[in-house]
Tab-separated table of C-alpha atoms and ligand atoms in Angstrom:
chain	number	residue	atom	x	y	z
A	9	MET	CA	-33.365	-6.323	-1.996
A	10	THR	CA	-30.955	-6.948	1.194
A	11	THR	CA	-28.891	-3.878	1.977
A	12	SER	CA	-25.187	-5.363	3.494
A	13	ARG	CA	-23.044	-4.249	6.060
A	14	VAL	CA	-19.952	-2.812	7.168
A	15	PHE	CA	-17.875	-2.985	9.960
A	16	SER	CA	-14.940	-1.085	10.955
A	17	GLY	CA	-13.471	-0.136	14.225
A	18	ILE	CA	-10.864	2.394	16.172
A	19	GLN	CA	-9.118	2.521	19.317
A	20	PRO	CA	-9.262	5.704	21.856
A	21	THR	CA	-5.631	5.754	22.517
A	22	GLY	CA	-5.527	9.701	22.102
A	23	ASP	CA	-7.451	11.672	19.407
A	24	PRO	CA	-7.313	10.541	16.294
A	25	HIS	CA	-4.992	12.388	13.448
A	26	ILE	CA	-5.427	13.434	9.891
A	27	GLY	CA	-4.180	9.214	8.888
A	28	ASN	CA	-7.048	8.261	10.817
A	29	PHE	CA	-9.589	10.774	8.950
A	30	LEU	CA	-9.229	10.390	5.624
A	31	GLY	CA	-7.765	6.729	6.270
A	32	ALA	CA	-10.883	5.430	8.479
A	33	ILE	CA	-13.249	7.948	9.535
A	34	GLN	CA	-14.598	9.994	6.833
A	35	ASN	CA	-15.160	6.482	4.612
A	36	TYR	CA	-17.745	6.066	8.131
A	37	VAL	CA	-19.828	9.288	7.550
A	38	ARG	CA	-20.323	8.197	3.392
A	39	MET	CA	-20.984	4.831	4.372
A	40	GLN	CA	-23.236	5.246	6.011
A	41	ASP	CA	-25.750	5.764	3.522
A	42	GLY	CA	-26.799	2.875	1.701
A	43	HIS	CA	-25.436	0.399	3.683
A	44	ASP	CA	-26.479	-0.834	7.002
A	45	ALA	CA	-23.287	0.827	9.355
A	46	VAL	CA	-21.509	-0.754	12.286
A	47	TYR	CA	-18.679	1.079	13.838
A	48	CYS	CA	-17.270	0.138	17.654
A	49	ILE	CA	-14.304	1.763	19.750
A	50	VAL	CA	-12.251	-1.049	19.958
A	51	ASP	CA	-11.636	-0.047	23.712
A	52	LEU	CA	-10.624	-3.884	24.628
A	53	HIS	CA	-7.632	-3.265	21.572
A	54	ALA	CA	-6.362	-0.545	23.100
A	55	ILE	CA	-6.135	-2.067	26.394
A	56	THR	CA	-3.032	-4.197	24.737
A	57	VAL	CA	-0.976	-1.667	25.671
A	58	PRO	CA	-1.224	-0.627	29.327
A	59	LYS	CA	-3.274	2.411	29.544
A	60	ASP	CA	-4.018	4.864	32.576
A	61	PRO	CA	-6.974	4.493	33.501
A	62	GLU	CA	-9.414	8.049	33.811
A	63	GLU	CA	-6.905	8.983	30.445
A	64	LEU	CA	-9.071	5.523	28.404
A	65	ARG	CA	-12.681	6.256	29.784
A	66	ALA	CA	-12.116	9.518	29.276
A	67	ASN	CA	-10.760	9.661	25.311
A	68	THR	CA	-13.467	6.977	25.048
A	69	LEU	CA	-15.800	9.829	25.704
A	70	ARG	CA	-13.861	11.695	23.713
A	71	LEU	CA	-13.164	9.550	20.376
A	72	ALA	CA	-17.272	9.061	21.049
A	73	GLN	CA	-18.107	12.784	20.354
A	74	LEU	CA	-15.854	13.505	17.851
A	75	LEU	CA	-16.841	10.297	15.392
A	76	MET	CA	-20.131	11.966	15.859
A	77	ALA	CA	-19.075	15.852	15.511
A	78	SER	CA	-17.696	14.351	12.249
A	79	GLY	CA	-20.537	13.103	10.770
A	80	LEU	CA	-21.930	9.910	12.357
A	81	ASP	CA	-25.432	9.927	13.261
A	82	PRO	CA	-26.839	7.207	15.894
A	83	GLU	CA	-30.042	7.100	13.752
A	84	ARG	CA	-28.858	6.385	10.763
A	85	CYS	CA	-25.464	3.927	11.995
A	86	THR	CA	-24.857	1.909	14.907
A	87	LEU	CA	-22.098	3.473	17.598
A	88	PHE	CA	-21.468	1.714	20.752
A	89	VAL	CA	-17.761	0.968	22.830
A	90	GLN	CA	-17.034	-2.404	21.671
A	91	SER	CA	-16.621	-3.795	26.060
A	92	HIS	CA	-20.290	-2.822	26.130
A	93	VAL	CA	-20.676	-5.491	23.465
A	94	PRO	CA	-19.351	-8.643	25.837
A	95	GLU	CA	-19.637	-11.056	23.043
A	96	HIS	CA	-16.404	-8.872	21.517
A	97	ALA	CA	-15.080	-11.060	23.867
A	98	GLN	CA	-16.107	-14.283	23.596
A	99	LEU	CA	-16.105	-14.992	20.249
A	100	GLY	CA	-12.024	-13.297	20.329
A	101	TRP	CA	-11.534	-16.534	22.493
A	102	LEU	CA	-13.008	-18.515	19.710
A	103	MET	CA	-10.639	-16.918	17.170
A	104	GLU	CA	-7.668	-18.153	19.134
A	105	GLY	CA	-8.532	-20.859	19.225
A	106	THR	CA	-8.739	-20.625	14.829
A	107	VAL	CA	-6.054	-18.669	13.953
A	108	SER	CA	-2.378	-20.076	14.167
A	109	PHE	CA	0.529	-19.407	16.320
A	110	GLY	CA	2.679	-18.601	13.437
A	111	GLU	CA	-0.203	-16.355	11.203
A	112	LEU	CA	-0.235	-13.966	14.212
A	113	SER	CA	4.037	-13.945	14.357
A	114	ARG	CA	3.925	-13.060	10.869
A	115	MET	CA	1.761	-9.743	11.570
A	116	THR	CA	4.379	-6.766	11.125
A	117	GLN	CA	2.237	-4.657	13.459
A	118	PHE	CA	2.252	-6.928	15.976
A	119	LYS	CA	7.118	-6.887	15.068
A	120	GLU	CA	6.853	-3.052	15.294
A	121	LYS	CA	4.867	-2.351	17.845
A	122	GLY	CA	6.402	-5.142	19.899
A	123	ASP	CA	9.691	-3.938	19.248
A	124	ARG	CA	8.444	-0.040	20.317
A	125	SER	CA	7.408	-1.094	23.440
A	126	GLU	CA	8.617	-2.155	26.897
A	127	PHE	CA	6.055	-4.630	28.405
A	128	VAL	CA	4.283	-6.663	24.929
A	129	SER	CA	0.757	-8.205	26.385
A	130	ALA	CA	-0.213	-11.422	25.372
A	131	GLY	CA	-2.906	-9.407	24.046
A	132	LEU	CA	-0.498	-7.319	21.526
A	133	PHE	CA	0.279	-10.325	20.236
A	134	THR	CA	-3.277	-11.839	19.389
A	135	TYR	CA	-4.779	-8.874	18.313
A	136	PRO	CA	-6.151	-9.980	14.821
A	137	ALA	CA	-7.707	-12.523	16.054
A	138	LEU	CA	-10.304	-9.818	18.741
A	139	GLN	CA	-10.420	-7.914	15.752
A	140	ALA	CA	-11.708	-10.947	13.560
A	141	ALA	CA	-13.732	-11.392	15.728
A	142	ASP	CA	-14.847	-7.762	15.997
A	143	ILE	CA	-15.388	-8.155	11.917
A	144	LEU	CA	-17.732	-11.676	11.637
A	145	LEU	CA	-19.577	-11.031	14.941
A	146	TYR	CA	-21.996	-9.183	12.753
A	147	ASP	CA	-22.060	-11.270	8.960
A	148	THR	CA	-20.018	-8.114	8.015
A	149	ASN	CA	-19.851	-7.509	3.953
A	150	PHE	CA	-17.212	-4.457	4.051
A	151	VAL	CA	-14.601	-3.301	5.977
A	152	PRO	CA	-13.621	0.449	5.176
A	153	VAL	CA	-10.511	0.571	6.860
A	154	GLY	CA	-6.433	2.052	6.094
A	155	ASP	CA	-4.367	0.279	3.837
A	156	ASP	CA	-2.009	-1.031	6.897
A	157	GLN	CA	-4.824	-2.868	8.775
A	158	ARG	CA	-4.602	-5.054	4.211
A	159	GLN	CA	-2.734	-7.742	6.246
A	160	HIS	CA	-5.385	-7.938	9.231
A	161	LEU	CA	-8.313	-8.349	7.326
A	162	GLU	CA	-6.237	-11.150	5.036
A	163	LEU	CA	-6.607	-13.377	8.523
A	164	SER	CA	-10.024	-12.002	9.288
A	165	ARG	CA	-11.603	-13.823	5.427
A	166	ASP	CA	-8.998	-16.648	6.471
A	167	ALA	CA	-10.292	-17.181	10.029
A	168	ALA	CA	-14.242	-17.087	8.067
A	169	GLN	CA	-12.988	-20.061	5.629
A	170	ARG	CA	-11.558	-22.011	8.104
A	171	PHE	CA	-14.015	-22.153	11.112
A	172	ASN	CA	-16.643	-22.092	7.985
A	173	SER	CA	-15.221	-25.099	6.291
A	174	ARG	CA	-14.212	-27.543	10.071
A	175	TYR	CA	-17.589	-26.470	11.562
A	176	GLY	CA	-20.204	-25.864	8.858
A	177	GLU	CA	-21.684	-22.465	7.564
A	178	THR	CA	-21.566	-19.605	10.099
A	179	PHE	CA	-19.802	-16.511	9.385
A	180	VAL	CA	-20.150	-14.287	5.896
A	181	VAL	CA	-16.163	-14.089	4.858
A	182	PRO	CA	-15.791	-10.471	4.872
A	183	GLU	CA	-14.232	-7.767	1.779
A	184	HIS	CA	-11.904	-4.861	2.528
A	185	VAL	CA	-12.959	-1.402	1.453
A	186	ILE	CA	-9.384	0.915	0.794
A	187	PRO	CA	-10.334	4.470	0.081
A	188	PRO	CA	-9.711	5.230	-3.569
A	189	VAL	CA	-7.581	8.064	-2.220
A	190	ALA	CA	-5.357	8.705	1.142
A	191	ALA	CA	-5.313	5.267	2.198
A	192	ARG	CA	-2.230	5.956	3.703
A	193	VAL	CA	-1.402	9.313	4.406
A	194	MET	CA	2.232	10.459	5.384
A	195	ASP	CA	4.301	11.838	7.926
A	196	LEU	CA	4.507	15.770	6.861
A	197	GLN	CA	8.074	15.638	8.457
A	198	ARG	CA	9.122	11.781	7.414
A	199	PRO	CA	6.950	11.043	4.138
A	200	ASP	CA	8.325	7.366	3.849
A	201	ASP	CA	6.430	6.469	7.661
A	202	LYS	CA	2.911	6.687	7.427
A	203	MET	CA	1.545	9.381	9.900
A	204	SER	CA	1.230	7.252	13.558
A	205	LYS	CA	0.015	8.789	16.806
A	206	SER	CA	3.045	7.073	17.889
A	207	ALA	CA	4.781	9.536	15.319
A	208	ALA	CA	8.726	10.879	17.050
A	209	ALA	CA	8.862	14.042	14.764
A	210	GLU	CA	5.206	15.978	16.318
A	211	ASN	CA	5.597	18.665	13.365
A	212	GLY	CA	4.732	15.986	11.323
A	213	LEU	CA	1.115	14.670	12.671
A	214	VAL	CA	-1.492	16.865	12.483
A	215	MET	CA	-4.260	16.000	15.138
A	216	MET	CA	-7.860	16.234	13.620
A	217	LEU	CA	-8.100	18.790	16.982
A	218	GLU	CA	-5.074	20.643	16.657
A	219	ASP	CA	-5.348	24.395	17.140
A	220	LEU	CA	-5.639	25.279	13.102
A	221	LYS	CA	-2.991	28.339	12.914
A	222	SER	CA	-0.498	24.996	13.913
A	223	ILE	CA	-2.182	23.532	11.397
A	224	GLU	CA	-0.963	25.725	9.109
A	225	LYS	CA	1.999	25.992	10.460
A	226	LYS	CA	3.291	22.483	9.916
A	227	PHE	CA	1.795	21.795	6.376
A	228	LYS	CA	3.963	25.167	5.193
A	229	ARG	CA	6.820	23.413	6.693
A	230	ALA	CA	5.817	19.681	5.158
A	231	VAL	CA	9.281	18.407	3.695
A	232	THR	CA	9.235	17.714	0.188
A	233	ASP	CA	12.520	17.879	-2.355
A	234	SER	CA	14.651	19.445	-4.209
A	235	ASP	CA	13.404	19.509	-7.709
A	236	GLY	CA	10.604	20.995	-7.911
A	237	GLU	CA	8.496	19.503	-9.836
A	238	VAL	CA	4.721	19.292	-8.231
A	239	ARG	CA	4.295	15.020	-10.029
A	240	TRP	CA	2.187	12.277	-8.892
A	241	ASP	CA	4.501	9.999	-7.781
A	242	PRO	CA	4.816	8.531	-4.599
A	243	GLU	CA	7.555	6.246	-4.814
A	244	ASN	CA	10.169	9.172	-6.263
A	245	LYS	CA	8.334	12.285	-4.881
A	246	ALA	CA	6.837	11.142	-1.271
A	247	GLY	CA	6.438	14.761	0.731
A	248	VAL	CA	4.887	15.690	-2.760
A	249	SER	CA	2.456	13.248	-3.687
A	250	ASN	CA	1.429	12.785	0.144
A	251	LEU	CA	0.693	16.697	-0.090
A	252	LEU	CA	-1.667	16.121	-3.528
A	253	SER	CA	-3.372	12.690	-1.705
A	254	ILE	CA	-4.201	15.149	0.858
A	255	LEU	CA	-5.913	17.932	-0.262
A	256	GLY	CA	-7.231	15.131	-2.849
A	257	ALA	CA	-9.417	13.199	-0.039
A	258	VAL	CA	-10.071	16.334	1.619
A	259	THR	CA	-12.108	18.199	-2.108
A	260	ASP	CA	-12.712	14.697	-3.446
A	261	GLN	CA	-10.693	15.197	-6.724
A	262	ASP	CA	-7.878	12.848	-8.176
A	263	PRO	CA	-4.592	13.826	-6.763
A	264	LYS	CA	-2.827	12.863	-10.558
A	265	ASN	CA	-5.035	15.451	-11.275
A	266	LEU	CA	-4.528	18.380	-9.109
A	267	ALA	CA	-0.667	18.041	-9.701
A	268	GLU	CA	-0.996	19.270	-12.583
A	269	GLN	CA	-3.124	22.346	-11.379
A	270	TYR	CA	0.539	23.100	-9.350
A	271	THR	CA	4.042	24.319	-10.977
A	272	GLN	CA	4.962	25.666	-6.886
A	273	TYR	CA	5.705	23.780	-4.071
A	274	GLY	CA	4.945	26.793	-1.656
A	275	ALA	CA	1.073	27.173	-3.115
A	276	LEU	CA	0.320	23.372	-3.047
A	277	LYS	CA	0.771	23.506	0.605
A	278	VAL	CA	-1.267	26.877	1.236
A	279	ASP	CA	-3.856	25.346	-0.419
A	280	THR	CA	-3.727	21.415	1.162
A	281	ALA	CA	-3.664	23.857	4.113
A	282	GLU	CA	-6.460	25.728	3.816
A	283	ALA	CA	-8.374	22.613	2.493
A	284	VAL	CA	-7.691	20.447	5.623
A	285	ILE	CA	-8.894	23.638	7.742
A	286	ALA	CA	-12.085	24.028	6.135
A	287	LYS	CA	-13.071	20.610	6.799
A	288	LEU	CA	-12.186	20.519	10.125
A	289	GLY	CA	-13.221	23.985	11.842
A	290	PRO	CA	-16.456	23.118	11.497
A	291	ILE	CA	-16.137	19.565	12.840
A	292	GLN	CA	-13.671	21.001	16.246
A	293	GLN	CA	-17.090	23.244	15.992
A	294	ARG	CA	-19.535	20.482	16.637
A	295	PHE	CA	-17.135	18.536	18.507
A	296	ALA	CA	-16.910	21.542	21.468
A	297	GLU	CA	-20.838	21.787	21.816
A	298	LEU	CA	-21.099	17.459	21.806
A	299	GLN	CA	-18.460	17.794	25.316
A	300	ALA	CA	-21.370	19.987	26.782
A	301	ASP	CA	-23.265	17.670	27.290
A	302	PRO	CA	-21.055	14.152	27.884
A	303	ALA	CA	-24.174	12.568	29.494
A	304	GLU	CA	-26.580	12.062	26.156
A	305	THR	CA	-23.094	10.962	24.567
A	306	SER	CA	-22.975	8.069	26.948
A	307	ARG	CA	-27.123	7.103	26.333
A	308	LEU	CA	-26.126	7.565	22.240
A	309	LEU	CA	-23.848	4.775	23.199
A	310	ARG	CA	-26.449	2.645	25.432
A	311	LEU	CA	-28.311	2.235	22.543
A	312	GLY	CA	-25.663	1.962	20.247
A	313	ALA	CA	-24.870	-1.468	22.295
A	314	GLU	CA	-28.453	-2.112	22.289
A	315	LYS	CA	-28.536	-2.412	18.033
A	316	ALA	CA	-25.031	-4.238	18.634
A	317	ARG	CA	-25.834	-6.876	20.680
A	318	GLU	CA	-29.010	-7.332	18.643
A	319	VAL	CA	-26.801	-9.318	15.601
A	320	ALA	CA	-24.313	-10.419	18.199
A	321	THR	CA	-25.814	-12.148	20.090
A	322	VAL	CA	-27.040	-14.070	16.833
A	323	VAL	CA	-23.855	-14.923	15.760
A	324	TYR	CA	-22.376	-15.324	18.459
A	325	GLU	CA	-24.416	-18.355	19.255
A	326	ARG	CA	-24.516	-19.136	16.165
A	327	ALA	CA	-20.349	-20.154	16.511
A	328	ARG	CA	-21.107	-21.184	20.011
A	329	THR	CA	-23.391	-23.820	18.199
A	330	ASN	CA	-21.469	-25.180	15.338
A	331	ILE	CA	-18.075	-25.420	17.603
A	332	GLY	CA	-19.460	-27.662	19.983
A	333	PHE	CA	-20.607	-25.491	23.704
A	334	LEU	CA	-23.164	-27.384	25.383
A	335	GLN	CA	-26.621	-25.217	25.479
A	336	PRO	CA	-26.434	-23.937	29.144
B	412	AQP	N1	-1.690	7.347	8.672
B	412	AQP	C1	-2.516	6.704	8.270
B	412	AQP	N2	-2.888	6.858	6.932
B	412	AQP	C2	-4.739	5.935	6.418
B	412	AQP	N3	-5.378	5.471	7.206
B	412	AQP	C3	-4.496	5.434	8.722
B	412	AQP	N4	-4.935	5.060	9.935
B	412	AQP	C4	-4.339	4.973	10.644
B	412	AQP	N5	-3.374	5.285	10.261
B	412	AQP	C5	-3.025	6.007	8.824
B	412	AQP	C6	-6.618	3.808	9.955
B	412	AQP	O1	-6.911	4.642	11.330
B	412	AQP	C7	-8.036	3.803	11.169
B	412	AQP	C8	-8.060	3.499	13.344
B	412	AQP	O2	-7.157	2.616	12.793
B	412	AQP	P1	-6.239	2.222	15.539
B	412	AQP	O3	-7.007	3.590	15.866
B	412	AQP	O4	-6.095	0.879	14.854
B	412	AQP	O5	-5.625	3.434	15.043
B	412	AQP	P2	-3.933	3.405	14.481
B	412	AQP	O6	-3.563	2.359	13.208
B	412	AQP	O7	-3.199	2.591	15.648
B	412	AQP	O8	-3.659	5.146	14.595
B	412	AQP	P3	-1.728	5.003	14.289
B	412	AQP	O9	-1.879	6.586	14.283
B	412	AQP	O10	-1.099	4.125	13.199
B	412	AQP	O11	-1.486	4.327	15.732
B	412	AQP	P4	-0.188	4.114	16.715
B	412	AQP	O12	0.512	4.894	16.716
B	412	AQP	O13	-0.179	3.192	17.715
B	412	AQP	O14	-0.049	3.040	15.459
B	412	AQP	C9	-7.152	2.498	10.488
B	412	AQP	O15	-8.887	1.861	9.749
B	412	AQP	C10	-6.207	2.499	10.622
B	412	AQP	O16	-6.332	1.625	8.972
């Protein structure tokens, strides 16, 4: 029996928040078992918005340590940095020849990020082509990411199918795996908006490495509504439903069932804060331990890149042959 391959990427653009954790990282950890799991810290994507070089280097190492502290085990998965595997950029160019200007123009994330940025790089626009390359480079079957990545994943599937029909069978067409709960964690202060690193209201954003007391305060101040009934209804009760889905994702329970156990917003807020703190506390401790030995993290990342290249070079070779590049 062949094991299915899972691939996902995460940007080293500052410490992750609990949306990144519940929408992505927690599932990365789960999917290490029973799959051939490949996880990539996508530094090539990070530079689509200009970054301070020292900060980027430090953030890349910190993110690797935080992923390991969260439970990614380099023995059970492949964890590496995107720029350490040059085939990502190489296949990225082939994907730029595969997806169209019109398709890229329809990507809502580009519109949102482009509107917010002073300098809009060409890379920010073609980002989904590189993302398609990341995924297709590993003959990926499943891609665990949050709901916000749905449109990009659809483009990766279209790119794989188009390339296959133009040049012959080359890529596996990947499938999206969206977590059943907390696929879209919302801002605690503006529950109609996705929790995001670039959020304007800092009180709505809960970071994975945040002081635990501060996390408790933010949950206690979370915006709810004035009707006073605890009910699972994301459309009309975004704040309360967000708390239920966070509590559900952290404790592995169905938010609808959880709703029936509460009559007071206050108790729901306290229990959600406690559950999040119980989850993040041990991760923060392991992270502090890993920070003491950055050379070991770098060594593990180098091994991860070697493991990744064993697959990436084979798939890239298949793509370059099929597209018609002359052998050197
Ligand atoms: N609010 C969220 N709820 C659930 N999942 C989320 N993800 C991001 N926000 C939420 C998932 O996290 C993974 C890593 O994504 P990324 O590294 O591309 O980060 P991002 O999407 O750029 O994160 P932000 O916070 O939204 O950053 P900005 O503000 O820069 O746009 C992905 O799987 C994503 O789905």
